[in-house]
Tab-separated table of C-alpha atoms in Angstrom:
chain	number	residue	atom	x	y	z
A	1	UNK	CA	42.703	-105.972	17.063
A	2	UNK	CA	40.211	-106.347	20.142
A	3	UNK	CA	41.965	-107.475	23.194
A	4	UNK	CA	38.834	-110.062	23.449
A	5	UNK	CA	40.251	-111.696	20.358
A	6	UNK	CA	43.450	-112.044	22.366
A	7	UNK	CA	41.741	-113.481	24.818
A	8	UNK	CA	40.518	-115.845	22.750
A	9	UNK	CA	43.741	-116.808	20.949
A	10	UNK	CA	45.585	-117.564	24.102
A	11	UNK	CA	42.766	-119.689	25.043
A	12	UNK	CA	43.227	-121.346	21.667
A	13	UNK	CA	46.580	-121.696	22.352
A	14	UNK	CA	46.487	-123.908	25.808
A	15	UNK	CA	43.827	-126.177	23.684
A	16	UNK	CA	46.301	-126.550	20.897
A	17	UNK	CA	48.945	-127.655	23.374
A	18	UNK	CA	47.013	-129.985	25.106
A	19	UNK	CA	45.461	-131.519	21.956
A	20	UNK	CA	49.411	-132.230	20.242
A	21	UNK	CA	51.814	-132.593	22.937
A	22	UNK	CA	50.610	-135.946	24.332
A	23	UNK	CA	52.335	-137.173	20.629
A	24	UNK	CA	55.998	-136.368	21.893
A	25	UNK	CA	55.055	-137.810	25.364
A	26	UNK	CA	53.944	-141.131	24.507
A	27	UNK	CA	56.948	-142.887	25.367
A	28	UNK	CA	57.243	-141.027	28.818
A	29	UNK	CA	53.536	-141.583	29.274
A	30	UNK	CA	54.039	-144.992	28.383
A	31	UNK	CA	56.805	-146.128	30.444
A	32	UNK	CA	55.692	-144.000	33.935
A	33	UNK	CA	52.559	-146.189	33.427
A	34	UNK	CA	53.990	-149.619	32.527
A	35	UNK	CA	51.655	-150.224	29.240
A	36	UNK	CA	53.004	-149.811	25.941
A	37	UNK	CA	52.855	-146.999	23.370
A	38	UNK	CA	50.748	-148.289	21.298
A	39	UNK	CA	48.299	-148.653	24.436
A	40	UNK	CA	49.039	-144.966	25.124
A	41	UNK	CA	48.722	-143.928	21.797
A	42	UNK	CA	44.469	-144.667	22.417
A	43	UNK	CA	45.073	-141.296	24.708
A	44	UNK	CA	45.254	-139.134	21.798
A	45	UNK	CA	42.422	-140.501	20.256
A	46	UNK	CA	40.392	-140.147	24.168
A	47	UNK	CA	41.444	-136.485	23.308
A	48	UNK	CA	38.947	-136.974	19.844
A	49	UNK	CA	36.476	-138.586	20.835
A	50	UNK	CA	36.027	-136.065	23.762
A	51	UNK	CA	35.541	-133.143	20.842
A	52	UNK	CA	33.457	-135.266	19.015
A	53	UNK	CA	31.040	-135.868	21.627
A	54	UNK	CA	31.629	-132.839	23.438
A	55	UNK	CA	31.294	-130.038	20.677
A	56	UNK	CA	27.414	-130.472	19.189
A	57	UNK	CA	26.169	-131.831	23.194
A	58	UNK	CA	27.806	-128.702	25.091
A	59	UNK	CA	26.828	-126.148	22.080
A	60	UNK	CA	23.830	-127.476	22.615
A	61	UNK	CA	23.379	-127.059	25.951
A	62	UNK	CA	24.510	-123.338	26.162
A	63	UNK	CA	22.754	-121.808	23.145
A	64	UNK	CA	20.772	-119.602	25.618
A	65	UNK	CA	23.931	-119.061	28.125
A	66	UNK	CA	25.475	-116.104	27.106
A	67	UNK	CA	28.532	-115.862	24.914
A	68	UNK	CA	31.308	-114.676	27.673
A	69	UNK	CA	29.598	-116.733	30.090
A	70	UNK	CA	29.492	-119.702	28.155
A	71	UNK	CA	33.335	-119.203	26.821
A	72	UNK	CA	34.569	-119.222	30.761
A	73	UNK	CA	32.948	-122.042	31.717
A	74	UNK	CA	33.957	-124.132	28.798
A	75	UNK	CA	37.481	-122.936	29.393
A	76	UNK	CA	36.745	-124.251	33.400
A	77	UNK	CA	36.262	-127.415	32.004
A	78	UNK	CA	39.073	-127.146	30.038
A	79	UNK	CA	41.262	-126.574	32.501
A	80	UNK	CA	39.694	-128.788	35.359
A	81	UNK	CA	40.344	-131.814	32.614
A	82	UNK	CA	43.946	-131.051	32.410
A	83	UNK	CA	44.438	-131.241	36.124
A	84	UNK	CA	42.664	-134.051	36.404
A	85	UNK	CA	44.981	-135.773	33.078
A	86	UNK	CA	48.271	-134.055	35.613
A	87	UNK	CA	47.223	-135.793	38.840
A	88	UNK	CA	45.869	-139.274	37.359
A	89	UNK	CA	46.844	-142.067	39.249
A	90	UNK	CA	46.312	-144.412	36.486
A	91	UNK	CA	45.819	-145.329	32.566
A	92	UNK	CA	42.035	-145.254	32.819
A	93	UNK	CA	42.225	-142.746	35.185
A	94	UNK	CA	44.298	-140.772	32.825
A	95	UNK	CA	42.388	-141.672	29.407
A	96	UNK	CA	39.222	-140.187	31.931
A	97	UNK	CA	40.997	-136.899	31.959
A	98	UNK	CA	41.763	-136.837	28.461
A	99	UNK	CA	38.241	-137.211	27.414
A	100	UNK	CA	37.059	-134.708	30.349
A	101	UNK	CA	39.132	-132.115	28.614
A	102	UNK	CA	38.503	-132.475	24.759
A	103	UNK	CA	34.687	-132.064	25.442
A	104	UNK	CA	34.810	-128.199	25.562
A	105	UNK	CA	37.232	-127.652	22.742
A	106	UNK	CA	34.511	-127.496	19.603
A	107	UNK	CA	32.075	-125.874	21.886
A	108	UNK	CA	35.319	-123.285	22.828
A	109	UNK	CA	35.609	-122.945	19.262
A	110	UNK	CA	32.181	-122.752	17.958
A	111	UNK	CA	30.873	-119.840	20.479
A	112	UNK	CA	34.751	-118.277	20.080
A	113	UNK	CA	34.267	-117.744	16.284
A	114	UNK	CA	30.480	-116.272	16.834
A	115	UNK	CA	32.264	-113.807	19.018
A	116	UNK	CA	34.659	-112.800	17.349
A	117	UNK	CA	32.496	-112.691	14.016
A	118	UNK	CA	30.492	-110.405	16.027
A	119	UNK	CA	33.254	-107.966	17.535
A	120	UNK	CA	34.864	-107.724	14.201
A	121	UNK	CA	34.263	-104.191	11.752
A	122	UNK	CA	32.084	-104.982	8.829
A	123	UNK	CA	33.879	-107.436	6.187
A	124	UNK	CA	36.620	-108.223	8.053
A	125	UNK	CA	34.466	-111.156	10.297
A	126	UNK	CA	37.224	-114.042	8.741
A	127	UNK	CA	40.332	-111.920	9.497
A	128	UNK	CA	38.675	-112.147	13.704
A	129	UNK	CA	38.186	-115.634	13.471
A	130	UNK	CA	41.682	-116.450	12.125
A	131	UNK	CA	43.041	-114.231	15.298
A	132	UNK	CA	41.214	-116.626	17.346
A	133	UNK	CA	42.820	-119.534	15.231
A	134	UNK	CA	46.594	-118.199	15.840
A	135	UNK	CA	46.616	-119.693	19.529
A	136	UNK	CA	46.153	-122.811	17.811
A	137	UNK	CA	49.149	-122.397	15.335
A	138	UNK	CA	51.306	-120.873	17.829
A	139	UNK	CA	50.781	-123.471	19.995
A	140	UNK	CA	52.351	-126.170	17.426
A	141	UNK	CA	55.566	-123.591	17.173
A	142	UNK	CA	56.126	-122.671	20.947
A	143	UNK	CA	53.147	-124.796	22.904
A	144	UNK	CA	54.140	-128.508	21.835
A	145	UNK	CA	58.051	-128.277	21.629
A	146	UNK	CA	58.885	-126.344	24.982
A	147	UNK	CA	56.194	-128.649	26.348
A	148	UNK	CA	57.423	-131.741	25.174
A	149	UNK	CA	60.902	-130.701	26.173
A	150	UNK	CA	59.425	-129.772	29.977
A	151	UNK	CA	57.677	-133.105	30.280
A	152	UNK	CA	61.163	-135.113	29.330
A	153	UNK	CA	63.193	-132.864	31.719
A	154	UNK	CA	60.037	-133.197	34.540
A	155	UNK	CA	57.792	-135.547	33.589
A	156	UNK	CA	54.710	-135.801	31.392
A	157	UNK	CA	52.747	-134.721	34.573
A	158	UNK	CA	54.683	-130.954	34.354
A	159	UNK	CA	53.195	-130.384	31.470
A	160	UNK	CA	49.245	-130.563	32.174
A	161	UNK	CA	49.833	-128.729	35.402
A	162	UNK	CA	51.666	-125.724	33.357
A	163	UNK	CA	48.714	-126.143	30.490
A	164	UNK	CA	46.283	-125.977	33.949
A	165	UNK	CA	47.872	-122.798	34.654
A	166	UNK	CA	47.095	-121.221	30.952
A	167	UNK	CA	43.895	-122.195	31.880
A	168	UNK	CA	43.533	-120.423	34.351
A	169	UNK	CA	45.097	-117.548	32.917
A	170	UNK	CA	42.388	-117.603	29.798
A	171	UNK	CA	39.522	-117.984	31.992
A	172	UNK	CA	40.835	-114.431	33.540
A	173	UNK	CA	41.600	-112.957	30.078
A	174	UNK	CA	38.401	-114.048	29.214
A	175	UNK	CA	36.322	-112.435	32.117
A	176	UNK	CA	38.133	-109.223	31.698
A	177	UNK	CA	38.572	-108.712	27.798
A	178	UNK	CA	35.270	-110.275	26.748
A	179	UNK	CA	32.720	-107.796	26.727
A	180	UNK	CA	29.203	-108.937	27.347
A	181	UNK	CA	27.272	-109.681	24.387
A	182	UNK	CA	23.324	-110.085	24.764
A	183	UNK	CA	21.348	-112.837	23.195
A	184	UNK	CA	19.358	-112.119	20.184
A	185	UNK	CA	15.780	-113.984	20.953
A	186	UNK	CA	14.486	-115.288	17.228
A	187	UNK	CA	12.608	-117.571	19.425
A	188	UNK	CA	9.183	-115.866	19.618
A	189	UNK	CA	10.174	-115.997	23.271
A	190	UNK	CA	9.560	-120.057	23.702
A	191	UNK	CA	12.941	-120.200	25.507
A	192	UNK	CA	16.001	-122.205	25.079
A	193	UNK	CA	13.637	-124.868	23.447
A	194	UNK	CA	12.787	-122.859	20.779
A	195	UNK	CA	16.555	-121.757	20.432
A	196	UNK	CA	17.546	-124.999	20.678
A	197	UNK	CA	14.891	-126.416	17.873
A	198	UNK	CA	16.192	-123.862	15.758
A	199	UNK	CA	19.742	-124.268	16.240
A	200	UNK	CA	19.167	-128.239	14.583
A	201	UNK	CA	17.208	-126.939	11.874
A	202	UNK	CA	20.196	-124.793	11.016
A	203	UNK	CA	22.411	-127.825	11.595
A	204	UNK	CA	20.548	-129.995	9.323
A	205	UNK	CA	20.453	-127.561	6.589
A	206	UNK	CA	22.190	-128.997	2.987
A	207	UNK	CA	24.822	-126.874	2.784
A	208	UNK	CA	25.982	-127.075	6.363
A	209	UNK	CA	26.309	-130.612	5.937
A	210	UNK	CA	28.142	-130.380	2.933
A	211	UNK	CA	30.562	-127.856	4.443
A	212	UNK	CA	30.976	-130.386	7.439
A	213	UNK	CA	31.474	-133.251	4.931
A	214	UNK	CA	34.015	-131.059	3.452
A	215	UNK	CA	35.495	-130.589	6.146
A	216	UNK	CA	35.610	-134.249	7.037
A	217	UNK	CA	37.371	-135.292	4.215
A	218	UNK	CA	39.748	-132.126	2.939
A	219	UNK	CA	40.904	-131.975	6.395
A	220	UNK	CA	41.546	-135.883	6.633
A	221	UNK	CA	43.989	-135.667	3.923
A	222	UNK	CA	46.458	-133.198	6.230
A	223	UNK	CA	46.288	-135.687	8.742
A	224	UNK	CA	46.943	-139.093	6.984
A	225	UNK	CA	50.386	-137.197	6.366
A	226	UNK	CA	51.034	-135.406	9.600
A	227	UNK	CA	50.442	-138.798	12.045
A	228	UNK	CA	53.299	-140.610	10.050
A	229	UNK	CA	55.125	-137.139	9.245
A	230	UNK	CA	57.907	-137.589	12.353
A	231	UNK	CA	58.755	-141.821	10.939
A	232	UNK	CA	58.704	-140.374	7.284
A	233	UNK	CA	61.581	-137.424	7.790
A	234	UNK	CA	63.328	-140.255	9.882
A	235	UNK	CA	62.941	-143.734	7.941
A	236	UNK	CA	62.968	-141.954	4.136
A	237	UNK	CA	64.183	-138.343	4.410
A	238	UNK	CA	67.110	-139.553	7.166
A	239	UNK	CA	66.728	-136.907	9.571
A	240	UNK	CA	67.921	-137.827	13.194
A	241	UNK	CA	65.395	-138.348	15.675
A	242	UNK	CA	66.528	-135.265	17.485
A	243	UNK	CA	65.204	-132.945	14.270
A	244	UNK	CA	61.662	-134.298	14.629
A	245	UNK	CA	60.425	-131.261	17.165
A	246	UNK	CA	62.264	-128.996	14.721
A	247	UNK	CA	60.102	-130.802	11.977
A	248	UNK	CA	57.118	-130.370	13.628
A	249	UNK	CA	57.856	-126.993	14.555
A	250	UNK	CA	58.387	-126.137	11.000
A	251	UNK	CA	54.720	-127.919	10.365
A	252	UNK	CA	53.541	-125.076	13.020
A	253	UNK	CA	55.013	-122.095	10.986
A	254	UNK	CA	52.939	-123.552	8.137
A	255	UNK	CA	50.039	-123.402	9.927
A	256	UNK	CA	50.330	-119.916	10.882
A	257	UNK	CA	51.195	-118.690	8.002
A	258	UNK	CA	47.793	-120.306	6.582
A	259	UNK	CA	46.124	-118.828	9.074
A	260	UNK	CA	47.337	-115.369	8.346
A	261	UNK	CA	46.519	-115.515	4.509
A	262	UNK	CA	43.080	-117.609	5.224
A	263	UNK	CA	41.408	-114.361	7.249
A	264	UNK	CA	41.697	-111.551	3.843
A	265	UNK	CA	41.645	-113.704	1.436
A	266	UNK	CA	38.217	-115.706	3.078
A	267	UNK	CA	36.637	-111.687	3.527
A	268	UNK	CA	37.703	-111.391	-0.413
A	269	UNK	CA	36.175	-114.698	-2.042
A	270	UNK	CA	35.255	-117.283	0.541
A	271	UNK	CA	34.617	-120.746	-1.915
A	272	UNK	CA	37.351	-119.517	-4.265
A	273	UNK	CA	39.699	-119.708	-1.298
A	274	UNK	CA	38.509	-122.805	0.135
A	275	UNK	CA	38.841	-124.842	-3.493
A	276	UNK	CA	42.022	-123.373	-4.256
A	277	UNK	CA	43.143	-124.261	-0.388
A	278	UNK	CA	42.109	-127.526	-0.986
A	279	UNK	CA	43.386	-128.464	-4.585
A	280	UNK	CA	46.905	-126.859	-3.329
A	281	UNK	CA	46.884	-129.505	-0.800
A	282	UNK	CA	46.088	-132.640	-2.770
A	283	UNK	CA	49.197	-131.182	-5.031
A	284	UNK	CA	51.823	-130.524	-2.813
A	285	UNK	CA	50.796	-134.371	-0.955
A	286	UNK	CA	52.046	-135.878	-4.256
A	287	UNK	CA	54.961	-133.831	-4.563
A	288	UNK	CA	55.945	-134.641	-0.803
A	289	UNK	CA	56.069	-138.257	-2.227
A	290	UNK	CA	59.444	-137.056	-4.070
A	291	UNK	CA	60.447	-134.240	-2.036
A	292	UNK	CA	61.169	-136.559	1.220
A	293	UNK	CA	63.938	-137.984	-0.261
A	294	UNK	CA	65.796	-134.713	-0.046
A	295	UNK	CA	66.380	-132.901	3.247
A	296	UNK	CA	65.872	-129.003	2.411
A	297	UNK	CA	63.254	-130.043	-0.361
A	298	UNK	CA	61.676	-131.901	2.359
A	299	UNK	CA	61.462	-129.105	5.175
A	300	UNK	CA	60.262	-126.629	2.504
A	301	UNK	CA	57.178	-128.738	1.713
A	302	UNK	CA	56.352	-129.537	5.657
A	303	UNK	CA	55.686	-126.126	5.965
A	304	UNK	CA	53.938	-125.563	2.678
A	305	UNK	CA	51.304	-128.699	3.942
A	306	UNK	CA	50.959	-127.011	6.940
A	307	UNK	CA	50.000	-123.782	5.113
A	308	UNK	CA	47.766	-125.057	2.541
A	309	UNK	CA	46.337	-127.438	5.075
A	310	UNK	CA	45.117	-124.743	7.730
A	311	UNK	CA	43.801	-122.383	4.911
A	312	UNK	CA	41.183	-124.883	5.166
A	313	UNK	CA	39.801	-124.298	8.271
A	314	UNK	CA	38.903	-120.510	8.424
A	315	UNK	CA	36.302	-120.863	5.493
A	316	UNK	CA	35.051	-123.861	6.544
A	317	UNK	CA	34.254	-122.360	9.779
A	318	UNK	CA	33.012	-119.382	7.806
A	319	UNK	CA	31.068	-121.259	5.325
A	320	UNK	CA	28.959	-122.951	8.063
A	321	UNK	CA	27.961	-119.926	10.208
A	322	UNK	CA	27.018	-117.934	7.346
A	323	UNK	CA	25.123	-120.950	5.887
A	324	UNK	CA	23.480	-121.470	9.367
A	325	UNK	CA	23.575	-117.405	10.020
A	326	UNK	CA	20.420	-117.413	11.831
A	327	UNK	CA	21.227	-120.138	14.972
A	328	UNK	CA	25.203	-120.876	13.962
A	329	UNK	CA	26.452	-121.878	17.527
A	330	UNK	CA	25.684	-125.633	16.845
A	331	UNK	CA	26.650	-125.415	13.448
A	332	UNK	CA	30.333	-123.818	14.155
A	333	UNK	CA	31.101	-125.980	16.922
A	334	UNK	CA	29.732	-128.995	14.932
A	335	UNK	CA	32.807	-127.865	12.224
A	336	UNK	CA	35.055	-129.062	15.241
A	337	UNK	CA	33.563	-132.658	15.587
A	338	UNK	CA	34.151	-133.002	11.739
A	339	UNK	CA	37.691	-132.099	12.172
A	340	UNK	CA	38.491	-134.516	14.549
A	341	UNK	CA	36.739	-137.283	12.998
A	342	UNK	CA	39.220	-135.612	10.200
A	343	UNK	CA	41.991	-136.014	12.412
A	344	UNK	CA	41.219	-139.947	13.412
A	345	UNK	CA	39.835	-140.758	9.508
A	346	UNK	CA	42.946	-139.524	7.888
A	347	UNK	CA	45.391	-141.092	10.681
A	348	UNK	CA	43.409	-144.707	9.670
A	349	UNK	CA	43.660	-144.423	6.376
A	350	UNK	CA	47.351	-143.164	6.567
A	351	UNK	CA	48.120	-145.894	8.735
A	352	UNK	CA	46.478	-148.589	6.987
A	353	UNK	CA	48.498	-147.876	3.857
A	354	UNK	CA	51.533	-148.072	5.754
A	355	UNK	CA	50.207	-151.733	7.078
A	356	UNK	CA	49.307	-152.651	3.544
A	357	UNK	CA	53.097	-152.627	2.768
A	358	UNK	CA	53.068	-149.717	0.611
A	359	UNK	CA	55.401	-147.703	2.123
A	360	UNK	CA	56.051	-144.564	4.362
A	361	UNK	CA	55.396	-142.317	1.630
A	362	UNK	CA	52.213	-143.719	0.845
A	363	UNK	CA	50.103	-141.996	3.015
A	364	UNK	CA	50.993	-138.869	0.810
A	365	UNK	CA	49.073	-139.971	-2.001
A	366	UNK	CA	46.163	-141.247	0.485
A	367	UNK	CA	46.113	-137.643	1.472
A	368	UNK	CA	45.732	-136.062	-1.349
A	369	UNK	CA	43.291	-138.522	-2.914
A	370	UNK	CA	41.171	-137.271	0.514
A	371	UNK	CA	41.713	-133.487	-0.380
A	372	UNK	CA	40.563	-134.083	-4.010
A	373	UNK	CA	37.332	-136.101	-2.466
A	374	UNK	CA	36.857	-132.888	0.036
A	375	UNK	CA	37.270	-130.580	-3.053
A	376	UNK	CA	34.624	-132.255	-5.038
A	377	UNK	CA	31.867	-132.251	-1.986
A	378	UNK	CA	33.082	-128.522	-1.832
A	379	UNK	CA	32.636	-128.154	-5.170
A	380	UNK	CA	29.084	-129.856	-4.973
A	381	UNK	CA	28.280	-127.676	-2.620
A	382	UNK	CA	28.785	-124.645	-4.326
A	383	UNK	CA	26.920	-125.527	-7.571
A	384	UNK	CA	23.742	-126.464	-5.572
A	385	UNK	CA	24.084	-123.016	-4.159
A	386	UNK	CA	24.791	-121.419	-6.735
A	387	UNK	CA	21.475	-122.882	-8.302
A	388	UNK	CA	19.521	-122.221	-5.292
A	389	UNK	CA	20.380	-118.738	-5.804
A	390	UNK	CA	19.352	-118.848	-9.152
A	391	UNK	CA	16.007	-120.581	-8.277
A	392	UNK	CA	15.283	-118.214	-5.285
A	393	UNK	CA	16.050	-115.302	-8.143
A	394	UNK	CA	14.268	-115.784	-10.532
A	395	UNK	CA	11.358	-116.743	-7.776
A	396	UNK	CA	11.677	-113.212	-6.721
A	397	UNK	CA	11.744	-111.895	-10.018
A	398	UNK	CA	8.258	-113.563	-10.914
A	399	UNK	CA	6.853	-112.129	-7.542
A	400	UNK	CA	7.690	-108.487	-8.194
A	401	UNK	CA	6.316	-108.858	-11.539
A	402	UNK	CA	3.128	-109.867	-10.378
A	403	UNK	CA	3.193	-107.330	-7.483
A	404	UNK	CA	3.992	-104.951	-10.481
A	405	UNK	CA	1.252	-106.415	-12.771
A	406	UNK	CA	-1.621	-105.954	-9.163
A	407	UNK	CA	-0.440	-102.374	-8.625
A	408	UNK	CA	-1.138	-101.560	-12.743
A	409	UNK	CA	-4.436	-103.201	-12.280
A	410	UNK	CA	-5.508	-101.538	-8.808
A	411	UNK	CA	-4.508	-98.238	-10.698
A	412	UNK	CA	-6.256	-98.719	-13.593
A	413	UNK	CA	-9.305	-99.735	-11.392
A	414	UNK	CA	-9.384	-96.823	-9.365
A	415	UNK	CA	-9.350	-94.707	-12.703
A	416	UNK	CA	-11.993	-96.363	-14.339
A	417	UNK	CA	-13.788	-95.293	-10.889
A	418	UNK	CA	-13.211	-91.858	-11.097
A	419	UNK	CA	-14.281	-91.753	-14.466
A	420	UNK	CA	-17.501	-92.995	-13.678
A	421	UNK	CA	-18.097	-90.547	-10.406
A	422	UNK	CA	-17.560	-87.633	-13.015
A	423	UNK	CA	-19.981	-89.068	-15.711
A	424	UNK	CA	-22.889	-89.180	-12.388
């Protein structure tokens, strides 16, 4: 493995802390600041909308910064809005800092999987980017619990400074590991406005927007579950409140797990992976429904969700840049926006089952009814290509025909001149 990909993953792995552990601090966060925790609770989503906004706007902005460049000063701001979420004086101070550092996280990720596409050995591009994921996972199975334990023992405040430090400490990885990689100009030379025009082309392209759509929806259905998952293995399964970090730990080793299988298996057969990923998922939501209700049955399929559910993500991220090969920074970091919006979709709908008076397991089956919906756009997608392909093949066919059918014709031309040179 290149040490740049490790560079990457640890970088991965401070965003994936800071994106999850402000869930287990929302009651300490809540009662240092005197609002409640449904008030704090809008500090996650400040976290979203930051990677919303932040991942197409700062992609944007750096598609003619280089990559290792570009990766160290997102990771800058990364770290400068976790300091400034440690030292906030205030809630709107504090919901400030949140935003401040989710804007560089899809940008992070975006120019973090070009890189490591491009250090990887031939065919093996998805196995690099799936490195770079494993911060991410790890950081839901050592990241969140051991910082959610520091910022009960210290204070919520503890936390971001420590997260500030792995900031730090990536931005140095980063500088030293990351080996420079030059620009390729497709431009014609016009400059970062010509980059920049054809980065959105790319972006607009139908089957980037049908992998983001995918990813919009398939990913949604992971996250109607995993919001309500800690009030679900309490209120149904019966698990003390004390086994919730060791459920969501559990989640983590799913995730990883996903991760590790995604990376060959998206080299091998990229849509085959993603639809089986994604029908997997709808199917083990519904059996949740009945596994809850037993402990062990119920651990077992936390960390199957959190397999199946992150198998998702490497060929989605895949399935974009190749789609948008030529100019795929926008394209890859865009993948991030549509996970979040994912992340607060799925959460809504979850929730608004639950306040429907259908019950804690219902956002199981609102889940999986998203996966199936993200399986049929996927699906969609893949038949239009697939026709494309055809279209664009047979087009090709009918070209080198006729190219055949001139060359016969020049030949038989040039004969018929000879002949008559001999005949003078």
């Amino acid at each position: 493995m290149p040490l740049a990909l490790l560079a990457l993953s640890v970088a991965a792995f401070g965003i994936g802390t800071t994106e999850f552990v402000m869930m287990g601090l929302l009651p300490n966060v809540a009662d240092d600041l005197g609002v409640s925790v449904p008030t704090a609770g809008h500090l996650v989503s400040a976290y979203a909308i930051g990677v919303v906004i932040g991942a197409p706007l700062l992609a944007a902005v750096g598609v003619r910064v280089p990559r290792r460049r570009m990766l160290i000063a997102l990771m800058g701001l990364f770290t400068i809005g976790n300091l400034a979420t440690a030292l906030a004086p205030g809630y709107g101070t504090l919901l400030a800092g949140r935003v401040l550092a989710g804007l560089p996280h899809g940008a992070f990720f975006g120019v973090g999987a070009v890189v490591a596409a491009r250090l990887a050995r031939e065919g093996r591009a998805a196995r690099a980017v799936a490195t770079m994921f494993l911060g991410l996972t790890v950081a839901n199975i050592v990241g969140v619990p051991l910082g959610t334990a520091l910022g009960q023992q210290l204070g919520w405040r503890a936390t971001f400074l420590v997260v500030t430090v792995i900031g730090l400490v990536a931005m140095g990885a980063l500088a030293v590991l990351v080996p420079y990689l030059p620009l390729e100009r497709r431009d014609g030379g016009a400059g970062a406005g010509g980059e920049l025009r054809r980065e959105l082309r790319a972006l607009g392209d139908r089957q980037v927007l049908l992998g983001l759509l995918t990813a919009v929806f398939g990913f949604a259905g992971v996250f109607a579950l995993y919001s309500y998952l800690a009030s679900m293995v309490t209120e149904v399964t019966g698990l003390a409140d004390s086994s919730v970090t060791v459920v969501l730990a559990l989640f983590g080793v799913g995730m990883t797990l996903g991760a590790l299988a995604a990376g060959p298996l998206t080299d091998r057969a990229l849509r085959p992976t993603l639809y089986g990923a994604l029908g997997a998922l709808a199917l083990v939501l519904v059996a949740f429904r009945f596994t809850v209700h037993v402990p062990w049955a119920a651990l077992v399929t936390v960390v199957v969700i959190g397999a199946v559910g992150f198998m998702t993500t490497t060929p989605l991220q895949m399935l974009v840049m190749e789609k948008a090969r030529h100019a795929p920074t926008l394209a890859a970091a865009s993948n991030h926006s549509a996970f979040n919006l994912a992340n607060a979709g799925g959460a809504w709908a979850g929730g608004t089952a639950i306040a429907a008076g259908w019950g804690w397991t219902s956002p199981t089956l609102v889940g999986a009814a998203l996966a199936v919906v993200g399986l049929a756009v996927a699906v969609l997608a893949g038949v239009l290509d697939g026709r494309g392909a055809s279209v664009r093949g047979s087009a090709s066919v009918r070209r080198s025909r006729v190219v055949a059918r001139g060359g016969e014709a020049g030949a038989g031309v040039r004969a018929g001149a000879a002949d008559g040179a001999g005949v003078r």
